[in-house]
Every structure is written in structure tokens, then in C-alpha cells.
mmCIF file of C-alpha atoms in Angstrom:
data_model
loop_
_atom_site.group_PDB
_atom_site.id
_atom_site.type_symbol
_atom_site.label_atom_id
_atom_site.label_comp_id
_atom_site.label_asym_id
_atom_site.label_seq_id
_atom_site.Cartn_x
_atom_site.Cartn_y
_atom_site.Cartn_z
ATOM 1 C CA MET A 194 5.949 -30.974 -8.244
ATOM 2 C CA SER A 195 3.077 -32.987 -7.206
ATOM 3 C CA VAL A 196 -0.833 -32.485 -6.219
ATOM 4 C CA ASN A 197 -0.873 -31.867 -2.271
ATOM 5 C CA PRO A 198 -2.614 -35.616 -1.430
ATOM 6 C CA ASP A 199 -3.186 -34.476 1.938
ATOM 7 C CA PRO A 200 -6.995 -36.022 2.520
ATOM 8 C CA ARG A 201 -7.673 -33.029 4.617
ATOM 9 C CA ILE A 202 -8.252 -30.911 1.866
ATOM 10 C CA LEU A 203 -11.676 -31.630 0.994
ATOM 11 C CA LEU A 204 -13.381 -30.191 -2.583
ATOM 12 C CA TYR A 205 -16.958 -29.304 -2.308
ATOM 13 C CA PRO A 206 -18.215 -29.665 -5.983
ATOM 14 C CA ARG A 207 -20.858 -26.624 -5.804
ATOM 15 C CA LEU A 208 -17.897 -24.027 -4.787
ATOM 16 C CA ARG A 209 -16.475 -22.472 -8.208
ATOM 17 C CA LYS A 210 -12.982 -23.203 -9.174
ATOM 18 C CA SER A 211 -10.991 -20.041 -10.453
ATOM 19 C CA PRO A 212 -9.340 -20.164 -14.171
ATOM 20 C CA PHE A 213 -5.882 -21.191 -12.380
ATOM 21 C CA PHE A 214 -7.198 -23.621 -10.038
ATOM 22 C CA HIS A 215 -5.570 -26.804 -11.585
ATOM 23 C CA ALA A 216 -2.465 -24.894 -12.420
ATOM 24 C CA SER A 217 -1.861 -23.518 -8.993
ATOM 25 C CA ARG A 218 -3.114 -26.617 -7.434
ATOM 26 C CA GLN A 219 0.199 -28.478 -8.565
ATOM 27 C CA HIS A 220 2.402 -26.345 -6.533
ATOM 28 C CA GLY A 221 0.924 -28.155 -3.167
ATOM 29 C CA VAL A 222 -1.579 -25.836 -1.764
ATOM 30 C CA ALA A 223 -1.792 -26.423 2.061
ATOM 31 C CA MET A 224 -4.828 -24.835 2.442
ATOM 32 C CA TYR A 225 -7.734 -23.030 0.793
ATOM 33 C CA SER A 226 -10.513 -20.799 2.067
ATOM 34 C CA VAL A 227 -13.502 -19.829 0.180
ATOM 35 C CA TYR A 228 -13.587 -16.173 -1.326
ATOM 36 C CA ASN A 229 -16.595 -14.851 -3.794
ATOM 37 C CA HIS A 230 -17.872 -18.681 -3.645
ATOM 38 C CA THR A 231 -14.421 -19.802 -5.105
ATOM 39 C CA TYR A 232 -11.488 -21.706 -3.706
ATOM 40 C CA HIS A 233 -8.885 -19.707 -2.806
ATOM 41 C CA PRO A 234 -5.256 -21.091 -1.862
ATOM 42 C CA ARG A 235 -4.498 -20.009 1.583
ATOM 43 C CA HIS A 236 -0.857 -20.580 1.601
ATOM 44 C CA TYR A 237 1.489 -23.625 0.537
ATOM 45 C CA GLY A 238 2.975 -24.835 3.796
ATOM 46 C CA ASP A 239 4.890 -22.104 5.493
ATOM 47 C CA PRO A 240 3.512 -18.347 5.564
ATOM 48 C CA VAL A 241 6.458 -16.953 6.985
ATOM 49 C CA GLU A 242 8.307 -18.496 4.106
ATOM 50 C CA GLU A 243 6.093 -17.119 1.871
ATOM 51 C CA TYR A 244 6.229 -13.882 3.355
ATOM 52 C CA TRP A 245 10.077 -13.401 3.052
ATOM 53 C CA ALA A 246 9.672 -14.806 -0.576
ATOM 54 C CA LEU A 247 7.585 -11.322 -1.428
ATOM 55 C CA VAL A 248 9.733 -9.299 0.308
ATOM 56 C CA ASN A 249 13.273 -10.044 -0.961
ATOM 57 C CA GLY A 250 12.101 -11.756 -4.073
ATOM 58 C CA VAL A 251 9.475 -12.290 -6.549
ATOM 59 C CA THR A 252 6.149 -14.171 -6.330
ATOM 60 C CA LEU A 253 2.710 -15.306 -8.183
ATOM 61 C CA TRP A 254 -0.353 -15.627 -6.967
ATOM 62 C CA ASP A 255 -4.068 -17.311 -8.055
ATOM 63 C CA VAL A 256 -6.610 -14.372 -7.679
ATOM 64 C CA GLY A 257 -8.773 -15.852 -10.113
ATOM 65 C CA VAL A 258 -11.423 -15.290 -6.868
ATOM 66 C CA GLU A 259 -11.192 -11.926 -7.476
ATOM 67 C CA ARG A 260 -14.550 -11.698 -9.796
ATOM 68 C CA GLN A 261 -14.375 -9.083 -12.886
ATOM 69 C CA ILE A 262 -18.096 -7.207 -12.966
ATOM 70 C CA GLU A 263 -17.870 -5.692 -16.435
ATOM 71 C CA ILE A 264 -19.953 -2.597 -16.827
ATOM 72 C CA THR A 265 -20.331 -1.464 -20.652
ATOM 73 C CA GLY A 266 -23.007 0.369 -22.721
ATOM 74 C CA PRO A 267 -23.785 4.034 -23.694
ATOM 75 C CA ASP A 268 -24.495 5.025 -19.793
ATOM 76 C CA ALA A 269 -22.099 2.787 -18.247
ATOM 77 C CA PHE A 270 -19.785 5.789 -17.053
ATOM 78 C CA GLU A 271 -23.148 7.664 -15.674
ATOM 79 C CA PHE A 272 -24.222 4.286 -13.777
ATOM 80 C CA THR A 273 -20.373 3.236 -12.389
ATOM 81 C CA ASN A 274 -20.156 6.528 -11.124
ATOM 82 C CA MET A 275 -23.424 6.144 -9.229
ATOM 83 C CA LEU A 276 -21.766 2.909 -7.456
ATOM 84 C CA VAL A 277 -18.671 4.638 -6.164
ATOM 85 C CA PRO A 278 -18.355 7.852 -4.029
ATOM 86 C CA ARG A 279 -15.162 8.858 -5.680
ATOM 87 C CA ASP A 280 -15.527 11.212 -8.764
ATOM 88 C CA LEU A 281 -14.754 9.025 -11.679
ATOM 89 C CA SER A 282 -14.792 11.945 -14.247
ATOM 90 C CA LYS A 283 -11.226 12.401 -12.602
ATOM 91 C CA CYS A 284 -10.174 8.628 -13.557
ATOM 92 C CA ALA A 285 -8.943 8.465 -17.012
ATOM 93 C CA VAL A 286 -9.358 5.945 -19.638
ATOM 94 C CA GLY A 287 -6.415 3.266 -18.889
ATOM 95 C CA GLN A 288 -6.447 3.801 -15.237
ATOM 96 C CA CYS A 289 -7.186 2.301 -12.228
ATOM 97 C CA LYS A 290 -8.864 3.556 -8.834
ATOM 98 C CA TYR A 291 -9.552 1.692 -5.289
ATOM 99 C CA VAL A 292 -13.110 2.754 -4.348
ATOM 100 C CA PHE A 293 -15.663 1.713 -2.272
ATOM 101 C CA LEU A 294 -19.290 0.804 -3.032
ATOM 102 C CA THR A 295 -21.369 2.247 -0.639
ATOM 103 C CA ALA A 296 -25.095 1.046 0.471
ATOM 104 C CA GLU A 297 -27.952 3.632 1.224
ATOM 105 C CA ASP A 298 -26.631 4.119 4.534
ATOM 106 C CA GLY A 299 -22.811 4.529 3.536
ATOM 107 C CA GLY A 300 -21.787 0.890 4.777
ATOM 108 C CA ILE A 301 -19.622 -0.660 2.396
ATOM 109 C CA ILE A 302 -20.894 -3.048 0.010
ATOM 110 C CA ASN A 303 -17.039 -4.032 -1.302
ATOM 111 C CA ASP A 304 -13.999 -2.509 -1.913
ATOM 112 C CA PRO A 305 -13.099 -3.277 -5.412
ATOM 113 C CA VAL A 306 -10.146 -1.769 -7.870
ATOM 114 C CA LEU A 307 -11.738 -0.166 -10.801
ATOM 115 C CA LEU A 308 -10.269 -0.571 -14.091
ATOM 116 C CA ARG A 309 -11.168 2.002 -17.140
ATOM 117 C CA LEU A 310 -11.151 0.240 -20.144
ATOM 118 C CA GLY A 311 -12.884 2.842 -22.452
ATOM 119 C CA GLU A 312 -15.215 5.893 -22.273
ATOM 120 C CA ASN A 313 -17.893 3.523 -21.040
ATOM 121 C CA HIS A 314 -16.174 0.182 -20.208
ATOM 122 C CA PHE A 315 -15.079 -0.667 -16.615
ATOM 123 C CA TRP A 316 -14.315 -3.843 -14.623
ATOM 124 C CA LEU A 317 -14.954 -3.993 -10.853
ATOM 125 C CA SER A 318 -12.140 -5.998 -9.692
ATOM 126 C CA LEU A 319 -14.360 -7.447 -6.797
ATOM 127 C CA ALA A 320 -13.375 -8.627 -3.081
ATOM 128 C CA ASP A 321 -14.914 -11.028 -0.956
ATOM 129 C CA SER A 322 -18.838 -10.015 -1.417
ATOM 130 C CA ASP A 323 -21.684 -9.996 -4.201
ATOM 131 C CA VAL A 324 -21.856 -7.276 -6.593
ATOM 132 C CA LEU A 325 -23.170 -8.502 -9.616
ATOM 133 C CA LEU A 326 -26.996 -8.570 -8.274
ATOM 134 C CA TRP A 327 -26.653 -5.463 -6.781
ATOM 135 C CA ALA A 328 -25.678 -3.686 -9.583
ATOM 136 C CA ARG A 329 -27.963 -5.668 -11.797
ATOM 137 C CA GLY A 330 -30.532 -4.929 -9.739
ATOM 138 C CA LEU A 331 -29.712 -1.140 -9.283
ATOM 139 C CA ALA A 332 -29.647 -0.741 -13.019
ATOM 140 C CA LEU A 333 -32.979 -2.374 -13.684
ATOM 141 C CA ASN A 334 -35.409 0.587 -13.092
ATOM 142 C CA SER A 335 -32.417 3.335 -13.291
ATOM 143 C CA GLY A 336 -33.804 3.966 -16.629
ATOM 144 C CA LEU A 337 -29.736 3.745 -17.758
ATOM 145 C CA ASP A 338 -28.642 2.015 -20.793
ATOM 146 C CA VAL A 339 -25.945 -0.613 -19.413
ATOM 147 C CA THR A 340 -24.790 -3.958 -19.525
ATOM 148 C CA ILE A 341 -23.713 -5.750 -16.354
ATOM 149 C CA ARG A 342 -22.256 -9.135 -16.444
ATOM 150 C CA GLU A 343 -19.042 -11.260 -14.939
ATOM 151 C CA ALA A 344 -16.717 -11.170 -17.774
ATOM 152 C CA ASP A 345 -14.768 -14.351 -18.303
ATOM 153 C CA VAL A 346 -11.592 -12.664 -16.988
ATOM 154 C CA GLY A 347 -9.521 -13.947 -14.214
ATOM 155 C CA PRO A 348 -6.188 -12.268 -12.136
ATOM 156 C CA VAL A 349 -3.189 -13.232 -11.372
ATOM 157 C CA GLN A 350 -0.643 -10.991 -9.502
ATOM 158 C CA VAL A 351 3.122 -11.349 -9.493
ATOM 159 C CA GLN A 352 4.556 -9.307 -6.684
ATOM 160 C CA GLY A 353 7.553 -8.404 -5.213
ATOM 161 C CA PRO A 354 11.022 -6.285 -5.701
ATOM 162 C CA LEU A 355 11.883 -8.750 -8.735
ATOM 163 C CA ALA A 356 8.588 -8.297 -10.383
ATOM 164 C CA GLY A 357 9.673 -5.902 -12.910
ATOM 165 C CA ALA A 358 12.588 -7.734 -13.897
ATOM 166 C CA LEU A 359 10.280 -10.924 -14.684
ATOM 167 C CA MET A 360 7.403 -8.959 -16.106
ATOM 168 C CA SER A 361 9.892 -7.390 -18.904
ATOM 169 C CA GLU A 362 11.029 -10.715 -19.956
ATOM 170 C CA VAL A 363 7.364 -11.876 -20.239
ATOM 171 C CA PHE A 364 6.034 -8.687 -21.881
ATOM 172 C CA GLY A 365 8.977 -6.516 -23.188
ATOM 173 C CA ALA A 366 10.363 -3.542 -21.397
ATOM 174 C CA ASP A 367 7.513 -1.140 -22.243
ATOM 175 C CA VAL A 368 5.834 -2.855 -19.430
ATOM 176 C CA LEU A 369 8.551 -0.877 -17.222
ATOM 177 C CA ASP A 370 6.642 2.203 -18.166
ATOM 178 C CA VAL A 371 2.948 1.038 -16.742
ATOM 179 C CA GLY A 372 2.289 3.633 -14.150
ATOM 180 C CA TYR A 373 1.261 2.807 -10.360
ATOM 181 C CA TYR A 374 -2.310 2.311 -10.455
ATOM 182 C CA TRP A 375 -2.308 2.452 -14.563
ATOM 183 C CA LEU A 376 -2.884 -0.109 -17.280
ATOM 184 C CA ARG A 377 -2.257 -1.702 -20.601
ATOM 185 C CA GLU A 378 -3.329 -4.112 -22.816
ATOM 186 C CA TYR A 379 -1.378 -6.870 -24.563
ATOM 187 C CA GLU A 380 -1.224 -9.959 -26.294
ATOM 188 C CA LEU A 381 0.803 -12.511 -25.583
ATOM 189 C CA ASP A 382 0.984 -15.972 -27.318
ATOM 190 C CA GLY A 383 -2.410 -15.286 -28.570
ATOM 191 C CA MET A 384 -3.995 -14.354 -25.216
ATOM 192 C CA GLN A 385 -5.211 -11.023 -24.841
ATOM 193 C CA VAL A 386 -4.643 -9.684 -21.330
ATOM 194 C CA VAL A 387 -4.462 -6.472 -19.694
ATOM 195 C CA VAL A 388 -1.752 -5.536 -17.065
ATOM 196 C CA SER A 389 -1.837 -3.086 -14.373
ATOM 197 C CA ARG A 390 0.650 -1.627 -11.810
ATOM 198 C CA THR A 391 -1.715 -3.122 -8.829
ATOM 199 C CA GLY A 392 -1.635 -5.831 -6.288
ATOM 200 C CA TYR A 393 -2.623 -6.732 -2.591
ATOM 201 C CA THR A 394 0.885 -6.113 -1.034
ATOM 202 C CA ALA A 395 2.230 -2.577 -0.775
ATOM 203 C CA GLU A 396 5.525 -4.272 -2.833
ATOM 204 C CA LEU A 397 6.250 -3.228 -6.141
ATOM 205 C CA GLY A 398 4.072 -5.388 -8.407
ATOM 206 C CA PHE A 399 1.380 -6.462 -11.116
ATOM 207 C CA GLU A 400 -1.869 -8.151 -12.015
ATOM 208 C CA ILE A 401 -2.198 -9.677 -15.202
ATOM 209 C CA TYR A 402 -6.112 -10.233 -16.402
ATOM 210 C CA VAL A 403 -6.243 -12.584 -18.977
ATOM 211 C CA ARG A 404 -9.651 -12.466 -21.302
ATOM 212 C CA ASN A 405 -11.055 -15.817 -22.103
ATOM 213 C CA ALA A 406 -9.874 -16.917 -18.670
ATOM 214 C CA SER A 407 -12.014 -20.009 -19.127
ATOM 215 C CA ARG A 408 -9.602 -21.042 -22.111
ATOM 216 C CA ASP A 409 -6.516 -19.336 -21.725
ATOM 217 C CA GLY A 410 -6.094 -19.320 -17.662
ATOM 218 C CA GLU A 411 -3.565 -22.579 -17.162
ATOM 219 C CA GLN A 412 -1.509 -21.078 -20.491
ATOM 220 C CA LEU A 413 -0.996 -17.647 -18.837
ATOM 221 C CA TRP A 414 -0.088 -19.104 -15.608
ATOM 222 C CA ASN A 415 2.381 -21.748 -17.039
ATOM 223 C CA LYS A 416 3.996 -19.138 -19.249
ATOM 224 C CA ILE A 417 4.170 -16.872 -16.041
ATOM 225 C CA TRP A 418 5.666 -20.326 -14.090
ATOM 226 C CA GLU A 419 8.539 -20.772 -17.111
ATOM 227 C CA VAL A 420 9.614 -17.581 -17.186
ATOM 228 C CA GLY A 421 9.719 -17.078 -13.526
ATOM 229 C CA ARG A 422 11.993 -19.909 -12.917
ATOM 230 C CA PRO A 423 15.402 -18.034 -13.530
ATOM 231 C CA PHE A 424 14.046 -15.430 -11.066
ATOM 232 C CA ASP A 425 13.204 -17.972 -8.164
ATOM 233 C CA LEU A 426 9.701 -17.152 -8.769
ATOM 234 C CA LYS A 427 7.770 -18.662 -5.522
ATOM 235 C CA VAL A 428 3.990 -19.469 -5.801
ATOM 236 C CA ILE A 429 2.106 -18.263 -2.393
ATOM 237 C CA GLY A 430 -0.950 -17.060 -1.135
ATOM 238 C CA PRO A 431 -2.397 -13.962 -0.150
ATOM 239 C CA CYS A 432 0.074 -12.406 2.182
ATOM 240 C CA HIS A 433 -1.895 -11.096 5.208
ATOM 241 C CA ILE A 434 1.506 -10.147 7.288
ATOM 242 C CA ARG A 435 2.499 -8.074 4.345
ATOM 243 C CA ARG A 436 -0.860 -6.558 3.808
ATOM 244 C CA ILE A 437 -1.472 -5.768 7.575
ATOM 245 C CA GLU A 438 1.584 -3.917 7.635
ATOM 246 C CA ALA A 439 0.619 -2.114 5.266
ATOM 247 C CA GLY A 440 -2.546 -1.155 6.592
ATOM 248 C CA ILE A 441 -4.298 -2.603 3.483
ATOM 249 C CA LEU A 442 -8.372 -3.744 4.615
ATOM 250 C CA SER A 443 -9.897 -6.963 4.041
ATOM 251 C CA TYR A 444 -13.501 -6.983 3.116
ATOM 252 C CA GLY A 445 -15.064 -9.291 5.645
ATOM 253 C CA CYS A 446 -12.278 -8.443 8.311
ATOM 254 C CA ASP A 447 -11.450 -4.855 8.678
ATOM 255 C CA ILE A 448 -14.618 -3.674 6.622
ATOM 256 C CA THR A 449 -18.143 -4.680 6.215
ATOM 257 C CA LEU A 450 -21.233 -3.044 5.559
ATOM 258 C CA ASP A 451 -21.746 -2.432 9.237
ATOM 259 C CA THR A 452 -18.558 0.196 8.526
ATOM 260 C CA ASN A 453 -18.596 3.286 6.661
ATOM 261 C CA PRO A 454 -15.363 4.781 4.930
ATOM 262 C CA PHE A 455 -14.656 7.530 7.579
ATOM 263 C CA GLU A 456 -14.509 4.983 10.359
ATOM 264 C CA VAL A 457 -11.897 2.963 8.676
ATOM 265 C CA GLY A 458 -9.666 6.002 7.904
ATOM 266 C CA MET A 459 -10.653 6.357 4.539
ATOM 267 C CA GLY A 460 -12.811 9.531 4.526
ATOM 268 C CA TYR A 461 -10.557 11.560 2.364
ATOM 269 C CA ASP A 462 -12.113 14.184 -0.176
ATOM 270 C CA TRP A 463 -10.361 11.984 -3.030
ATOM 271 C CA MET A 464 -11.934 8.769 -1.868
ATOM 272 C CA VAL A 465 -15.660 9.869 -0.680
ATOM 273 C CA ASP A 466 -16.367 13.050 -2.953
ATOM 274 C CA VAL A 467 -19.879 14.269 -1.028
ATOM 275 C CA ASP A 468 -19.356 17.493 -2.702
ATOM 276 C CA GLN A 469 -19.132 16.396 -6.209
ATOM 277 C CA GLU A 470 -22.328 17.436 -8.243
ATOM 278 C CA PRO A 471 -23.474 13.579 -9.483
ATOM 279 C CA ASP A 472 -25.121 11.719 -6.879
ATOM 280 C CA PHE A 473 -24.296 8.269 -5.965
ATOM 281 C CA ILE A 474 -25.511 5.773 -3.412
ATOM 282 C CA GLY A 475 -25.077 6.641 0.128
ATOM 283 C CA LYS A 476 -24.103 10.236 -0.445
ATOM 284 C CA GLU A 477 -26.897 11.969 1.903
ATOM 285 C CA ALA A 478 -25.847 9.660 4.436
ATOM 286 C CA LEU A 479 -21.854 9.951 4.151
ATOM 287 C CA ARG A 480 -22.410 13.888 4.208
ATOM 288 C CA ARG A 481 -23.925 13.488 7.348
ATOM 289 C CA VAL A 482 -21.048 11.348 8.797
ATOM 290 C CA LYS A 483 -18.684 13.694 7.441
ATOM 291 C CA GLN A 484 -20.349 16.772 9.005
ATOM 292 C CA GLU A 485 -21.321 14.849 12.553
ATOM 293 C CA GLY A 486 -18.064 12.730 12.604
ATOM 294 C CA VAL A 487 -18.045 9.418 13.932
ATOM 295 C CA SER A 488 -18.265 7.638 17.345
ATOM 296 C CA ARG A 489 -15.358 5.016 16.266
ATOM 297 C CA ARG A 490 -12.346 4.937 14.313
ATOM 298 C CA MET A 491 -10.146 2.051 13.081
ATOM 299 C CA VAL A 492 -6.527 2.009 14.494
ATOM 300 C CA GLY A 493 -2.904 0.199 14.418
ATOM 301 C CA LEU A 494 -2.043 -1.659 17.617
ATOM 302 C CA GLU A 495 1.059 -3.029 18.685
ATOM 303 C CA ILE A 496 -0.090 -6.115 20.965
ATOM 304 C CA GLY A 497 1.768 -7.638 23.848
ATOM 305 C CA GLY A 498 1.615 -11.270 24.514
ATOM 306 C CA ASP A 499 2.926 -14.319 22.858
ATOM 307 C CA ARG A 500 3.194 -14.159 19.236
ATOM 308 C CA LEU A 501 -0.158 -14.241 17.408
ATOM 309 C CA GLY A 502 1.010 -16.437 14.527
ATOM 310 C CA THR A 503 0.649 -15.225 10.382
ATOM 311 C CA PHE A 504 -2.990 -13.952 10.682
ATOM 312 C CA ASN A 505 -5.962 -13.850 12.917
ATOM 313 C CA ASP A 506 -8.969 -12.536 10.854
ATOM 314 C CA GLY A 507 -12.584 -11.468 11.520
ATOM 315 C CA SER A 508 -13.568 -14.600 12.289
ATOM 316 C CA MET A 509 -11.674 -14.818 15.329
ATOM 317 C CA ILE A 510 -13.277 -11.335 16.453
ATOM 318 C CA GLU A 511 -14.799 -12.588 19.545
ATOM 319 C CA ALA A 512 -11.523 -13.542 20.725
ATOM 320 C CA PHE A 513 -9.662 -11.009 20.439
ATOM 321 C CA THR A 514 -11.684 -7.961 22.346
ATOM 322 C CA VAL A 515 -10.440 -4.605 23.071
ATOM 323 C CA LEU A 516 -10.762 -3.796 26.603
ATOM 324 C CA ASP A 517 -10.629 -0.371 28.476
ATOM 325 C CA GLY A 518 -10.156 -1.667 31.606
ATOM 326 C CA GLU A 519 -12.541 -4.565 32.245
ATOM 327 C CA MET A 520 -14.558 -2.623 29.731
ATOM 328 C CA PRO A 521 -15.042 -4.650 26.474
ATOM 329 C CA VAL A 522 -14.689 -1.337 23.841
ATOM 330 C CA GLY A 523 -13.947 -2.438 20.550
ATOM 331 C CA GLU A 524 -12.677 -5.384 18.290
ATOM 332 C CA VAL A 525 -9.279 -6.392 16.665
ATOM 333 C CA THR A 526 -10.310 -6.959 12.997
ATOM 334 C CA SER A 527 -7.163 -8.422 11.785
ATOM 335 C CA ALA A 528 -3.606 -9.284 13.432
ATOM 336 C CA CYS A 529 -0.338 -10.796 13.140
ATOM 337 C CA PHE A 530 3.280 -11.301 14.304
ATOM 338 C CA SER A 531 5.173 -9.240 11.628
ATOM 339 C CA PRO A 532 9.111 -11.445 11.348
ATOM 340 C CA ARG A 533 9.978 -7.768 10.122
ATOM 341 C CA LEU A 534 9.295 -5.888 13.086
ATOM 342 C CA GLU A 535 9.579 -9.030 15.319
ATOM 343 C CA ARG A 536 6.119 -7.649 17.109
ATOM 344 C CA ASN A 537 2.205 -8.395 17.087
ATOM 345 C CA ILE A 538 0.312 -5.857 15.193
ATOM 346 C CA GLY A 539 -2.936 -5.416 14.051
ATOM 347 C CA LEU A 540 -5.940 -3.149 13.090
ATOM 348 C CA ALA A 541 -8.744 -2.740 15.567
ATOM 349 C CA MET A 542 -11.970 -0.551 15.437
ATOM 350 C CA VAL A 543 -12.119 1.429 19.029
ATOM 351 C CA PRO A 544 -13.890 4.484 20.456
ATOM 352 C CA VAL A 545 -12.484 7.561 19.004
ATOM 353 C CA SER A 546 -11.685 8.852 22.877
ATOM 354 C CA LEU A 547 -9.414 5.857 22.889
ATOM 355 C CA SER A 548 -7.836 6.466 19.229
ATOM 356 C CA GLU A 549 -4.782 8.592 19.650
ATOM 357 C CA ILE A 550 -1.579 7.336 18.958
ATOM 358 C CA GLY A 551 -0.023 5.961 22.209
ATOM 359 C CA THR A 552 -3.287 5.187 23.823
ATOM 360 C CA ASP A 553 -2.964 2.336 26.269
ATOM 361 C CA VAL A 554 -5.777 -0.461 25.830
ATOM 362 C CA GLN A 555 -5.857 -4.298 26.546
ATOM 363 C CA VAL A 556 -6.689 -6.867 24.291
ATOM 364 C CA ALA A 557 -8.390 -10.319 25.370
ATOM 365 C CA THR A 558 -7.067 -12.960 23.611
ATOM 366 C CA PRO A 559 -7.501 -16.809 23.404
ATOM 367 C CA ALA A 560 -4.273 -17.051 25.784
ATOM 368 C CA GLY A 561 -5.310 -14.291 28.025
ATOM 369 C CA ILE A 562 -5.503 -10.745 28.412
ATOM 370 C CA VAL A 563 -2.392 -8.609 27.012
ATOM 371 C CA PRO A 564 -1.346 -4.993 27.115
ATOM 372 C CA ALA A 565 -1.839 -2.899 23.610
ATOM 373 C CA THR A 566 -0.799 0.258 22.320
ATOM 374 C CA VAL A 567 -2.397 2.481 19.540
ATOM 375 C CA VAL A 568 0.424 3.241 17.146
ATOM 376 C CA PRO A 569 0.516 5.033 13.510
ATOM 377 C CA LYS A 570 -0.075 3.007 10.479
ATOM 378 C CA PRO A 571 0.863 1.698 8.092
ATOM 379 C CA PHE A 572 3.742 -0.038 10.219
ATOM 380 C CA VAL A 573 5.917 -0.494 7.461
ATOM 381 C CA ASP A 574 6.552 2.376 4.843
ATOM 382 C CA PRO A 575 3.796 4.850 5.929
ATOM 383 C CA THR A 576 3.813 6.784 3.011
ATOM 384 C CA LYS A 577 3.567 3.832 0.349
ATOM 385 C CA GLU A 578 6.339 4.725 -1.431
ATOM 386 C CA ARG A 579 7.604 1.234 -2.382
ATOM 387 C CA PRO A 580 4.642 0.337 -4.696
ATOM 388 C CA LYS A 581 5.054 4.020 -6.387
ATOM 389 C CA GLN A 582 8.554 3.472 -7.325
ATOM 390 C CA SER A 583 9.952 3.468 -11.131
ATOM 391 C CA MET A 584 9.955 0.523 -12.314
ATOM 392 C CA ARG A 585 13.207 1.022 -14.367
ATOM 393 C CA SER A 586 15.183 2.251 -11.135
ATOM 394 C CA ASP A 587 14.271 -1.427 -9.617
ATOM 395 C CA GLU A 588 15.345 -2.792 -12.540
ATOM 396 C CA ALA A 589 18.651 -1.290 -12.845
ATOM 397 C CA ALA A 590 19.148 -1.968 -8.760
ATOM 398 C CA ALA A 591 18.134 -6.128 -9.822
ATOM 399 C CA SER A 592 20.586 -6.457 -12.342
#
């Protein structure tokens, strides 16, 4: 392998590099994006080939862009519980939760995975928006005794049906007992790591968070890569085809400050608990939304016309408008051609009146206006049983 020599890949010195930047770059990055002010490998040449590697084998991702906001101190639980609409009294030590951070009007600031490492010790594994200053600003006059910092921690993802078999070679067979959205701490070749059963794929998978990442990041990467060779491990970027199939939301595309959890189909009582006794930011606004309902809703779409490619995101919003007749009424927030389903699929924000399954609309694309139909989401594995499977049963199937 060699560093991609493509002169079009220009590196801006004021953007950050992940702890795995140099190691992941050795695999021939074809395109970078910027995520949390950090270079993020977008893909390594063929996103469709990467998709099939993910769904059929095992893949390694540089996700060091997921900055870790660490909250500690005597009042860390109370403060963290104030940040999110979920009731964290239902989050045990050693458990992870997908959460929203909401603003005072109920808008979504971020949708991190929260890891609870101790009674008063939390990490927020961030999506692409600034949270550190938001949290520190809230803490300043809160009267709560908390310490908030960006920890020197970086994650990689190991995803795909052979993830369990590979991970058991690295950490031992007991890693297969880590439950879905739970974590366990390990020492690996002198490195301190946290392993969680989480990921951005709705496939079987893990994330490995290495402490002292600025020192040990490349060592961790190289360890996983070497152990993964017999499994035909592939290094890939974020597989947006698979996450769209799974209905997984992307911050900046599908969710922003201008959307609230109810609009994007995540207003479940367990996700937004407006009846819990503790207060949280945005509680009253979200209570009103729950009572009054929403005027628009995120739906799944099957989209006609030519193949849309591997990912059309929020940067293309103006070119992917939902039409009711000739009237613009909404926007496609993420879309792609699914190689497995052999059709174009996407997520779209539309008026509630057009959100029922089977509703026909049109979508204005750069190539012209095409028909579209509202369909259930997720598009694949609708109850998300795949990522929840027992790793030991998967190990047996793979052997």
C-alpha cells in the first residue's frame, strides 16, 4: 500500500487530523470530507465495493473524528441528564445510549452515542457539530460541580458479519459477550481501550475507543489491521448506502438545529421522556410538540429515474426537492442507489399530509423530475435484528 498521490487531495493545515490519520491514509484514501473540524476519509476509491465488503465480510473505519466530550465530577450525572431528553437513570454503568442533545426550542444540537463509564463519568461520542463549548457554557452558571473536556480518546469501528470472529482474536472470546449498546474495558498490548457494541451500519459490529489516542492511535490501528489480514479485512469510509438502508440519521443532512425529535420519527417515550421528573433543556418545548403534533415528518422514499449514485447528502438539498404536483413541499435529505435493493432510496422531510405509506410524490433532481413513493423505513431489516444478534451464534456460523 502507498499514500494516494492524487494531487487533488490537498490538506489544509488548520484542520485537525484524527489519531489514525497517517495509518488510515496508508490504505489509499481517495477522498476526504471534514467532520468536527477534522479530516475524515470519505472513501477509498469505490463506495459500492466498500458496501459489499461491509455486508459480506469485515471492515475497519477511521472514526477518530467522533470527538469524545468527557463529563466527570460529583454532579456529572445530574448535568448530563440535563443535556439529553432520555432518562439516564435508566442507563447503567457500562451501558451506551443513543441520545439527542436538544436546544431550548427542542431543536437537535447533536445525536451522539453516550457511554457511561462510571456513576459520574460519561463520554459523548459526537456527531458533526460543536458541543464542547455548549456544554461548558451551560455548566458555567449551573451551580453544578462538573469537569468538561475533550478527552484524548479516539475510536475505530470494526463492522460486518465477521466482526465478532476478528474481535475475538484480538481481545479473546469474552468480547463476544458484550451486549448490544454495552461496553467493556480492556488492556491490549499496553493500551487502555473501551470496546462497545455500537456502530453506524446496523450490521454486527464494534467500536474500539483507545485512551491516550494521540500516543497509541496508530498502534491500535496497526494491531487491528494485522490481526484482520486472515479475515480479508477491508479499510473503508462511512458507508452511507448501508446507513440509509437502515434509516440511520446523519447530522447536518437529516437532522439539524431546525429539526426536532418528533419530526424525524424519534419521539418515542424512551428517547424523549417529557414526563420524567428531572428537567432537561428543551423539555417544555418538546412537551408542547408532543401535545400539539408536528406539521412535517421524515419519511422513506423510493425514488424513480436514473441511479442516484452512492450518496447525495444535505449539500445537494436544493437539487432534490419534493414536489406535490408542481408545488415544492419538502426536501430529500439523504439518498442513494441501493445495490441490494436495486433501486433509489432516500430520507425526506415532507408535510404530514403526504407522509402516509403509499403516498405518491415527485422529486426534482439535477437530471429532472422523477416519481417517488413513500415507503416504510428502515428499508432493510426493519426491526434491526441484525446488529442485535448474539456474536457467539455468528461466530459459530462463520467457523
